[in-house]
Coordinates of C-alpha atoms in Angstrom, one line a residue:
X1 CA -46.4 -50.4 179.2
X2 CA -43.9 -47.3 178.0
X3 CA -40.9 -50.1 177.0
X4 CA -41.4 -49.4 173.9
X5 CA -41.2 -45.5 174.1
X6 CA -37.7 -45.9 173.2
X7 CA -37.8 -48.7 171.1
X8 CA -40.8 -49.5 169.7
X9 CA -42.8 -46.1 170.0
X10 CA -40.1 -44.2 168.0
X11 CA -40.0 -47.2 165.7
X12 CA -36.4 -47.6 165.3
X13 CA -36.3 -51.1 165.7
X14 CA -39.7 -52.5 164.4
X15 CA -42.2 -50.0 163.2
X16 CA -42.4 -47.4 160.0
X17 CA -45.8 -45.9 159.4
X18 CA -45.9 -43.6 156.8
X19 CA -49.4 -43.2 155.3
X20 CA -50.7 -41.8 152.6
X21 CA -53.0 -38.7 152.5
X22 CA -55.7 -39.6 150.7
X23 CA -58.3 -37.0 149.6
X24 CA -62.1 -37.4 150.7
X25 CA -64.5 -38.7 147.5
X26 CA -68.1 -38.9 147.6
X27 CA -69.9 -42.1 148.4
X28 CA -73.3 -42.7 146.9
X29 CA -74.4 -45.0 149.7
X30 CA -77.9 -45.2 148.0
X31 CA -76.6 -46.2 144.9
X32 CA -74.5 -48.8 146.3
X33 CA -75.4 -52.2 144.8
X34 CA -73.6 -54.8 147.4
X35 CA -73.7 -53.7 150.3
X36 CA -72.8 -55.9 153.3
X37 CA -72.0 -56.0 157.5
X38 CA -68.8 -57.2 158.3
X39 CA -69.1 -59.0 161.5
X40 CA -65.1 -58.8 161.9
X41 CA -62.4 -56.5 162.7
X42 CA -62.0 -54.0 159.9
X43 CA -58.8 -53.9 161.1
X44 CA -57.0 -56.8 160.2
X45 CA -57.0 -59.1 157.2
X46 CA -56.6 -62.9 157.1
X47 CA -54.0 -62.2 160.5
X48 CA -53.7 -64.7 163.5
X49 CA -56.1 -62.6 165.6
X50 CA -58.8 -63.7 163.3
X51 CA -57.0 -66.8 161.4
X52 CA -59.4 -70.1 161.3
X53 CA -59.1 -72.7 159.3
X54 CA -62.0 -72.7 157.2
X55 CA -61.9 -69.3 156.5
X56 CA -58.5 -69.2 155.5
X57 CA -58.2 -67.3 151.8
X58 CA -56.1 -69.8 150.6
X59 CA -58.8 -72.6 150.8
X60 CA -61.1 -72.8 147.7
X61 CA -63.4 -70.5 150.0
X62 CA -61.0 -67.5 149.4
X63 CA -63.6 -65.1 148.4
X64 CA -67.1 -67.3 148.0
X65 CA -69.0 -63.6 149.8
X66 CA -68.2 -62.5 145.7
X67 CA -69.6 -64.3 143.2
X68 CA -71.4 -62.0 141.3
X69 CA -70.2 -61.4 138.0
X70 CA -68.7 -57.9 136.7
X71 CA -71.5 -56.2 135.3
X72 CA -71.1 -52.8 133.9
X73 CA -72.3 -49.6 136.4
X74 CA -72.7 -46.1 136.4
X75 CA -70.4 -43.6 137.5
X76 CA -71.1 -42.5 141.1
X77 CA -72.3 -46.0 141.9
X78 CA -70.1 -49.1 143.4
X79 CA -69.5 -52.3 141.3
X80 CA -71.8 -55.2 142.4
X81 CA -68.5 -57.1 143.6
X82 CA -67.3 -53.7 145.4
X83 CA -67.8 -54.3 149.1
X84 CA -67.7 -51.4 151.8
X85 CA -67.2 -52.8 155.4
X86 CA -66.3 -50.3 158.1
X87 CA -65.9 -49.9 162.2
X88 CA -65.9 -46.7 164.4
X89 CA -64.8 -46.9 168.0
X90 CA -64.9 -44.6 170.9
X91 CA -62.3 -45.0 174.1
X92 CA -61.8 -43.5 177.2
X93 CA -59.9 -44.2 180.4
X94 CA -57.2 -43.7 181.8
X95 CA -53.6 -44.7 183.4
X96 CA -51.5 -44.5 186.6
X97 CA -47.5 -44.8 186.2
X98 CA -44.2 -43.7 187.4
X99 CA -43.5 -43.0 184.1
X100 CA -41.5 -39.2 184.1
X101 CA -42.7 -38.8 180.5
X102 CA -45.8 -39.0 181.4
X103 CA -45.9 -37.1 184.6
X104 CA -48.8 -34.7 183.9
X105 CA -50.9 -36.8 182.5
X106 CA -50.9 -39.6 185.0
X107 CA -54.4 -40.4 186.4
X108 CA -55.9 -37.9 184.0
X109 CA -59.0 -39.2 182.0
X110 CA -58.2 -39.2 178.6
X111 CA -60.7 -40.0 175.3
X112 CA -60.2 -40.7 171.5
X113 CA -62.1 -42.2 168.4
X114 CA -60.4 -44.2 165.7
X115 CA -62.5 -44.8 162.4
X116 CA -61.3 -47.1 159.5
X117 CA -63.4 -48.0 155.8
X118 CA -62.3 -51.2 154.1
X119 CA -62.9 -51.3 150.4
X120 CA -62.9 -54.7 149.1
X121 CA -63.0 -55.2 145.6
X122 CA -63.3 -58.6 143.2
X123 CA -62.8 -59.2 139.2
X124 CA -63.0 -62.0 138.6
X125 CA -64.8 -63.6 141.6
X126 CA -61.8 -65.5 143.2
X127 CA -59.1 -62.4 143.6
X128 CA -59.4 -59.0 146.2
X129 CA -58.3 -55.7 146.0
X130 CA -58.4 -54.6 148.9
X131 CA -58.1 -50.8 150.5
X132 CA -57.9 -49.9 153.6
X133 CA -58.6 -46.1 154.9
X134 CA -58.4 -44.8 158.4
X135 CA -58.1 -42.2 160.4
X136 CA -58.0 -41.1 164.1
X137 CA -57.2 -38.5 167.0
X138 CA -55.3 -40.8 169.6
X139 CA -52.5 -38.9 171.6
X140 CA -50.9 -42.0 172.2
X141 CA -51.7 -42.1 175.7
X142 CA -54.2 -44.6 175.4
X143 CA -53.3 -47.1 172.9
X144 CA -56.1 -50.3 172.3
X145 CA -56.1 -52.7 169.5
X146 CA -58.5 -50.4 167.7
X147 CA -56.3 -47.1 167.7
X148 CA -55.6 -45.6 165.0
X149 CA -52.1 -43.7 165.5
X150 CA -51.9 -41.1 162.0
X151 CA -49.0 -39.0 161.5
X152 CA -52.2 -36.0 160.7
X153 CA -55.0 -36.1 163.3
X154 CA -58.3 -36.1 162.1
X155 CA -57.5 -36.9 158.4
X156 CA -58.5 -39.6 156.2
X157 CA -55.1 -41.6 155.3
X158 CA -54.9 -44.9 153.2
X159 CA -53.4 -47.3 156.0
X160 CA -52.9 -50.7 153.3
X161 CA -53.4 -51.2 149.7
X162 CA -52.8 -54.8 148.2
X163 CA -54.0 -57.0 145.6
X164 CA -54.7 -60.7 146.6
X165 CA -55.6 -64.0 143.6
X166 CA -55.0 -68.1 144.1
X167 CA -52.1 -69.4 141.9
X168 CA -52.3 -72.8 141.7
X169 CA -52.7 -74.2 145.3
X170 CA -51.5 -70.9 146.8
X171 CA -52.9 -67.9 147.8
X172 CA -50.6 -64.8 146.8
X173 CA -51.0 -61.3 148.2
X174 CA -48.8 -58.1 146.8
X175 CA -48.9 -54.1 146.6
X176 CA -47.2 -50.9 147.8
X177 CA -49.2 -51.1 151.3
X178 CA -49.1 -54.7 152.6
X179 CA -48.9 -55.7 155.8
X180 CA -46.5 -58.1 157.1
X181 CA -49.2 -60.0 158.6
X182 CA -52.1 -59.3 156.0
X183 CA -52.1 -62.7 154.5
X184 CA -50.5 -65.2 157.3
X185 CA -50.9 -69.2 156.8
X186 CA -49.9 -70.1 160.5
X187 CA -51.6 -70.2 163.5
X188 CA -49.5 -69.6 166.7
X189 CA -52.3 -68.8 169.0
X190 CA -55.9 -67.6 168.9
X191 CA -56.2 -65.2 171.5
X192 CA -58.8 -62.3 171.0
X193 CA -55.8 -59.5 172.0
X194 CA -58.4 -56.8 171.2
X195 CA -57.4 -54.8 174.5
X196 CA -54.5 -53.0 175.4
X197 CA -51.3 -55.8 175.1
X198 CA -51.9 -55.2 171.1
X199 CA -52.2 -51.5 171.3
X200 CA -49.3 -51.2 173.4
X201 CA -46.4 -53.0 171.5
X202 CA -47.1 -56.4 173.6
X203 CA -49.4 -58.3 170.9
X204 CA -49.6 -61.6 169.8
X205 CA -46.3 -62.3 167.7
X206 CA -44.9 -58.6 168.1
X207 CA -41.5 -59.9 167.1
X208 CA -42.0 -62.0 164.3
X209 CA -45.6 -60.9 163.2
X210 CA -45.3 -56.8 164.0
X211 CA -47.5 -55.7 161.3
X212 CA -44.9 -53.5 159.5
X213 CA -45.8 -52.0 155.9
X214 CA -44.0 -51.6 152.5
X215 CA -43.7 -52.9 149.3
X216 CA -43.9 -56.4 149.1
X217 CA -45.3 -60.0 148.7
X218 CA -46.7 -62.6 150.7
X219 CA -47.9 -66.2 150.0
X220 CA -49.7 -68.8 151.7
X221 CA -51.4 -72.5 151.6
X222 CA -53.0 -74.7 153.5
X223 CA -52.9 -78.0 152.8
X224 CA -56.3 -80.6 153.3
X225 CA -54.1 -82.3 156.5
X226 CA -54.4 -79.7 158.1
X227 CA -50.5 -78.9 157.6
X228 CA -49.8 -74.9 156.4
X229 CA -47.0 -72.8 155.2
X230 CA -46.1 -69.0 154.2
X231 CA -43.7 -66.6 153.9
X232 CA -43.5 -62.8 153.0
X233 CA -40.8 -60.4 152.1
X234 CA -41.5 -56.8 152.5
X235 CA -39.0 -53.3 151.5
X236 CA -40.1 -51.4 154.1
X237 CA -38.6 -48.2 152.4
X238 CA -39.1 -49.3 148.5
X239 CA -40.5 -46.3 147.8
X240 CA -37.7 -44.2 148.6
X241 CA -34.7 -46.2 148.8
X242 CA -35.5 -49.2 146.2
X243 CA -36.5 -52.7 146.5
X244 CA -33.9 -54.7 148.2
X245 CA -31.0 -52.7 147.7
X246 CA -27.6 -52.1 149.9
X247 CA -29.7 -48.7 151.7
X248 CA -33.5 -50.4 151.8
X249 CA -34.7 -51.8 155.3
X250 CA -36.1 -55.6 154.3
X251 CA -37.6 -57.9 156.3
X252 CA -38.5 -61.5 155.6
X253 CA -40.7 -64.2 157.0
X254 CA -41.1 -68.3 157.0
X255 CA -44.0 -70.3 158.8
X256 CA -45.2 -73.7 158.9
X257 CA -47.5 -75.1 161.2
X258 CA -50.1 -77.4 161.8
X259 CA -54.4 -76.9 162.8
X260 CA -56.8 -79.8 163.7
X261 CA -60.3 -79.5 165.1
X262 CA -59.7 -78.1 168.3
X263 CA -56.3 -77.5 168.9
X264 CA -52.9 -76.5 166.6
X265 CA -49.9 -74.5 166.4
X266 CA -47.0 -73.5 164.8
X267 CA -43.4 -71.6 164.5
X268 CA -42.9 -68.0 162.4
X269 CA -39.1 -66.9 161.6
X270 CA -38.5 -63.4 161.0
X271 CA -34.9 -61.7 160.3
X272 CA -35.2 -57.9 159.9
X273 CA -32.3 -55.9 158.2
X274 CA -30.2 -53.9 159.7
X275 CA -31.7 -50.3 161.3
X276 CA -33.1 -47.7 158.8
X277 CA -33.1 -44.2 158.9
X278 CA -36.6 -43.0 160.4
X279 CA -38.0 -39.3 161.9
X280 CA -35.2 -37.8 160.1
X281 CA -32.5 -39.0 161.6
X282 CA -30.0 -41.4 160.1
X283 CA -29.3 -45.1 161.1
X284 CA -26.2 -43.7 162.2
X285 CA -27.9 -41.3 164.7
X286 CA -29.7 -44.2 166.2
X287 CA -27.0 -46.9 166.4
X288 CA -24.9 -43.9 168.2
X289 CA -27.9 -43.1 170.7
X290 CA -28.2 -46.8 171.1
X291 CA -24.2 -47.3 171.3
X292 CA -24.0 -50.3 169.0
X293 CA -22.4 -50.9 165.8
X294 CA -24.9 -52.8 164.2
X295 CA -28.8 -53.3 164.5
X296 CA -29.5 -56.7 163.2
X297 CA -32.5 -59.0 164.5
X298 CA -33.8 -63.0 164.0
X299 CA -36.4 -63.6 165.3
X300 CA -38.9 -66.9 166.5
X301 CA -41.9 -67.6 168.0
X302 CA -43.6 -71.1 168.4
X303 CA -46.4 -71.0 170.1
X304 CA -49.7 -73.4 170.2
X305 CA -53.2 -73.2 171.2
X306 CA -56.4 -75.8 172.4
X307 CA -60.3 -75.3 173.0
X308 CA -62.1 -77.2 175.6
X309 CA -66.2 -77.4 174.3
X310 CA -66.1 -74.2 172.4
X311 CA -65.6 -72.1 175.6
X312 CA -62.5 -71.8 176.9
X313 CA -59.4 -71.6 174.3
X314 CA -56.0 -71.6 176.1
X315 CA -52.5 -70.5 174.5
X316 CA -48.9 -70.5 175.3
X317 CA -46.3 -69.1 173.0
X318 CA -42.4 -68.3 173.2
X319 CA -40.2 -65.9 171.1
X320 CA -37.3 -65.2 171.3
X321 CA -35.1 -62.9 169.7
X322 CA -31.5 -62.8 168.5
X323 CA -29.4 -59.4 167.9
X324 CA -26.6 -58.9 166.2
X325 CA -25.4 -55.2 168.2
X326 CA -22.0 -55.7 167.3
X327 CA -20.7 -57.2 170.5
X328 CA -21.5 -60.7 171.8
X329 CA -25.0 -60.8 173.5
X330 CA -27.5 -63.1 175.0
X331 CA -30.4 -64.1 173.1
X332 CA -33.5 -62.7 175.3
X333 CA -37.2 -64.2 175.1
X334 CA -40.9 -63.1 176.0
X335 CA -43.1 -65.8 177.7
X336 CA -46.7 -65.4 177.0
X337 CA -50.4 -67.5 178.4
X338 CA -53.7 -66.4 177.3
X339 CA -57.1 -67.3 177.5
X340 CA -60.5 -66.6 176.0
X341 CA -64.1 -67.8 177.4
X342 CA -67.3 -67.3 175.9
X343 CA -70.1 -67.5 178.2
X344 CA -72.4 -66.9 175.2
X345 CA -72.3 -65.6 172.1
X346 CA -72.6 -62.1 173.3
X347 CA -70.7 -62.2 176.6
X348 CA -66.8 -63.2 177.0
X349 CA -63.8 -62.6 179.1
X350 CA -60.1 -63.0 178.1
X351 CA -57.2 -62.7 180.0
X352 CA -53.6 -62.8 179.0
X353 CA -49.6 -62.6 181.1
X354 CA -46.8 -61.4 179.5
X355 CA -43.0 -62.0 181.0
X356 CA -40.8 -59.9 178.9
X357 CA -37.2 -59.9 179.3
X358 CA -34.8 -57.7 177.3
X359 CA -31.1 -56.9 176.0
X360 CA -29.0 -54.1 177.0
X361 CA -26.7 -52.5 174.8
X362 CA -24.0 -53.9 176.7
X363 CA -24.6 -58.0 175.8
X364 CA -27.0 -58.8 179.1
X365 CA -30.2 -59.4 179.5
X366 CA -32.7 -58.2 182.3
X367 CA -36.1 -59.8 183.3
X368 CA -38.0 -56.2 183.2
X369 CA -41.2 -57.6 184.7
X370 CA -44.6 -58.8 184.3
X371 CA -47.6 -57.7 182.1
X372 CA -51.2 -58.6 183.1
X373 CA -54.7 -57.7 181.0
X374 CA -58.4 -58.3 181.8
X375 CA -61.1 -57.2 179.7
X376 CA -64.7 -58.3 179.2
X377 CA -66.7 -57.7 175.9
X378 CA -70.2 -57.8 175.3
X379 CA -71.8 -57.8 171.5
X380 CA -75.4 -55.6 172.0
X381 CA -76.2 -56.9 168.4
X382 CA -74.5 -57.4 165.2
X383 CA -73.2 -53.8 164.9
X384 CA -72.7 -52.9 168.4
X385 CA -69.9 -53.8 171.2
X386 CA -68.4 -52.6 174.3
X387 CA -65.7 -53.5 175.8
X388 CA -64.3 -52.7 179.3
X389 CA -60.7 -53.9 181.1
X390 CA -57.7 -53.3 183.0
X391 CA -54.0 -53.6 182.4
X392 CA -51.5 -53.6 184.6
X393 CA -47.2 -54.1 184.6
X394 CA -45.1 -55.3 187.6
X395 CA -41.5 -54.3 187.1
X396 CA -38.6 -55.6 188.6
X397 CA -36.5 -52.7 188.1
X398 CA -35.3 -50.1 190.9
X399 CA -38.9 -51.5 192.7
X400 CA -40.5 -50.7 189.9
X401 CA -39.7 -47.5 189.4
X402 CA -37.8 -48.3 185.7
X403 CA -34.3 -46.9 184.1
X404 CA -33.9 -44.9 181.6
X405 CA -31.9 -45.4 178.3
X406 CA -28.6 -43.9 178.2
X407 CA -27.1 -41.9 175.7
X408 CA -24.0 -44.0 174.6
X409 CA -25.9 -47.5 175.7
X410 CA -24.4 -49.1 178.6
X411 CA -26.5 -51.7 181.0
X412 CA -30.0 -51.3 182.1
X413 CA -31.1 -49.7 178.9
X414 CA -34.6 -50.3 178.6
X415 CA -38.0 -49.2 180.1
X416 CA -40.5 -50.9 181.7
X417 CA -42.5 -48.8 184.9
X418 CA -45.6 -50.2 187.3
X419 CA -48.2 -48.6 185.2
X420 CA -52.0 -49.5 185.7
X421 CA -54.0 -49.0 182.8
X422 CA -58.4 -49.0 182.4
X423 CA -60.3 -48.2 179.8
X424 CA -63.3 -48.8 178.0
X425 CA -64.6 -48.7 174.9
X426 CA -67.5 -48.9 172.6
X427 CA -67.1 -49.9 168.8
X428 CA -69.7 -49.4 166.1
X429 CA -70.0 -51.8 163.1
X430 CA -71.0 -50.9 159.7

């Protein structure tokens, strides 16, 4: 789906990634004293891909995999309560649109790896510092859950860098590098999105939950009812433009929901401030190419989720978004239904539909179309995976042929062309 070439892809609206070069060290593998597989994504940390509730951090099991006490080490060698998880994945596939941008490249096969190392890291038992490291070739042609888009191809970058500890009956997380949805309390859905809705600006919660990174702090409980709450507030340029001044981009969040046995839910505000300068080019650049005023966004999403016998786990989920562009405008929503079944626990397929309406820098609102995805994924053994799927959008624009944005902004803004979209993938676990 290219709707968010304009939007999304140039991150003028939602995204900032600006890592961090980080220079290569030696590892003494052989020296390491604790080392252990991580079954999960290395990509994401305590998020609502991967949120259940007794593994939540902010339950007295926040950290119970370190419990070794600090005990003095060599250099060259890890601490005993230093773990090193990490994931590599190959993709390849490949995607048919009437997308101009993409022209050339349309029904070509294309391939790239993403490779990420997650340092975790505890002091006292009970807290985590936690470092993430990644790095990647992806054009941006093909973009999965598991891509790794860096600003320099092919070298290492830290991607997050937080510190996370209980205070009384909350779990806190801060640092220069969080993510928005690093430490999350509140479950909206639980629907694998491991394919190419994530990858592609579609995700669960990409409106309230982007992932965006900067400064900031998040905290989180969970209470023995089953009842949560959280809340972050990020600068997403503090470490050029200050901590919540009158020139920073801020962003904050509020949740509260609710998780029983099998099913649960829950509703996530999130009001981002007003459009920042980005690619070097001002707010004002944007806001002109736009033609608005003003950039302001609040945004919602409640959303719930059930599982019938540990097989089949079904969610539905609304947000909807509110912007302030200077003019009066309609509020515009995305409508999403997923599902996950496990035939085993090796073999599953999930499925998900996306309807995804959108504002026009005039005030209205178009219904662009439809997204679809199918994928299958099949765990060889504890380290290995494949995956395979499809993903496909039905516009309802020019018969699917899309608009383009205008310079100046008037109606019909937005993109969103047919595209058809397979790929597979194979991801290594280490």
């Amino acid at each position: 789906m290219k709707l968010f070439n304009v939007l999304l892809s140039t991150q003028a609206l939602l995204g900032l990634l600006t890592p961090i070069t980080a220079a290569a060290s030696v590892i003494n593998l052989d020296e390491m004293n604790n080392y252990a597989r991580n079954e999960s994504s290395s990509k994401k940390q305590l998020n609502t891909k991967t949120f259940a509730n007794e593994e939540f951090a902010t339950t007295k099991n926040i950290i119970k995999s370190i419990k070794t006490p600090i005990n003095e080490f060599e250099a060259g060698s890890f601490s005993q309560t230093t773990n090193l998880n990490g994931s590599v994945s190959f993709v390849i596939g490949g995607l048919q649109n009437h997308d101009p941008v993409y022209t050339e490249t349309s029904e070509a096969v294309n391939a790239h790896y993403s490779y990420n190392l997650d340092l975790n890291t505890s002091f006292n038992g009970e807290d985590n510092l936690f470092i993430g490291i990644e790095a990647g070739n992806s054009s941006g042609l093909l973009l999965l859950d598991s891509t790794n888009v860096v600003a320099n191809t092919d070298q290492l970058s830290v991607s997050s860098m937080y510190y996370s500890f209980p205070f009384l009956e909350w779990d806190v997380a801060v640092g220069p590098l969080l993510a928005q949805d690093d430490l999350v309390a509140t479950t909206t859905t639980k629907y694998s999105d491991s394919f190419y809705f994530s990858g592609n600006a579609a995700g669960n919660n990409i409106w309230t939950l982007p992932g965006i990174k900067g400064t900031g702090i998040s905290i989180a409980r969970v209470y023995d009812n089953g009842f949560n709450i959280g809340a972050n507030l990020l600068s997403v340029t503090g470490t050029n433009t200050g901590i919540l001044t009158k020139e920073s981009a801020d962003m904050g969040t509020l949740m509260a929901g609710y998780d029983a046995e099998n099913f649960g839910g829950g509703i996530i505000y999130t009001k981002y401030d007003e459009i920042w300068d980005l690619n070097d080019k001002t707010a004002q650049y944007y806001m002109d190419y736009y033609g608005v005023s003003t950039l302001q966004l609040s945004t919602w999403t409640v959303g719930g989720y059930w599982t019938l016998k540990d097989k089949l786990t079904t969610n539905i989920g609304i947000e909807v978004i509110d912007a302030d562009i200077g003019v009066p405008a309609d509020q515009f929503s995305y409508f999403t239904l997923s599902m996950d079944y496990e035939f085993n626990e090796n073999n599953k397929i999930s499925g998900g539909w996306k309807n995804i309406n959108f504002l026009n820098t005039n005030g209205t609102v178009d219904n662009l179309g439809d997204t679809f995805e199918f994928y299958y994924t099949h765990d060889v053994n504890d380290a290995v995976s494949v995956k395979g799927g499809i993903y496909y959008v039905d516009s309802n624009l020019n018969d699917g042929n899309g608009t383009t944005i205008k310079n100046g902004g008037t109606g019909d803004d937005w993109l969103l062309y047919d595209e058809t979209v397979y790929a597979f993938e194979t991801i290594f676990k280490f």
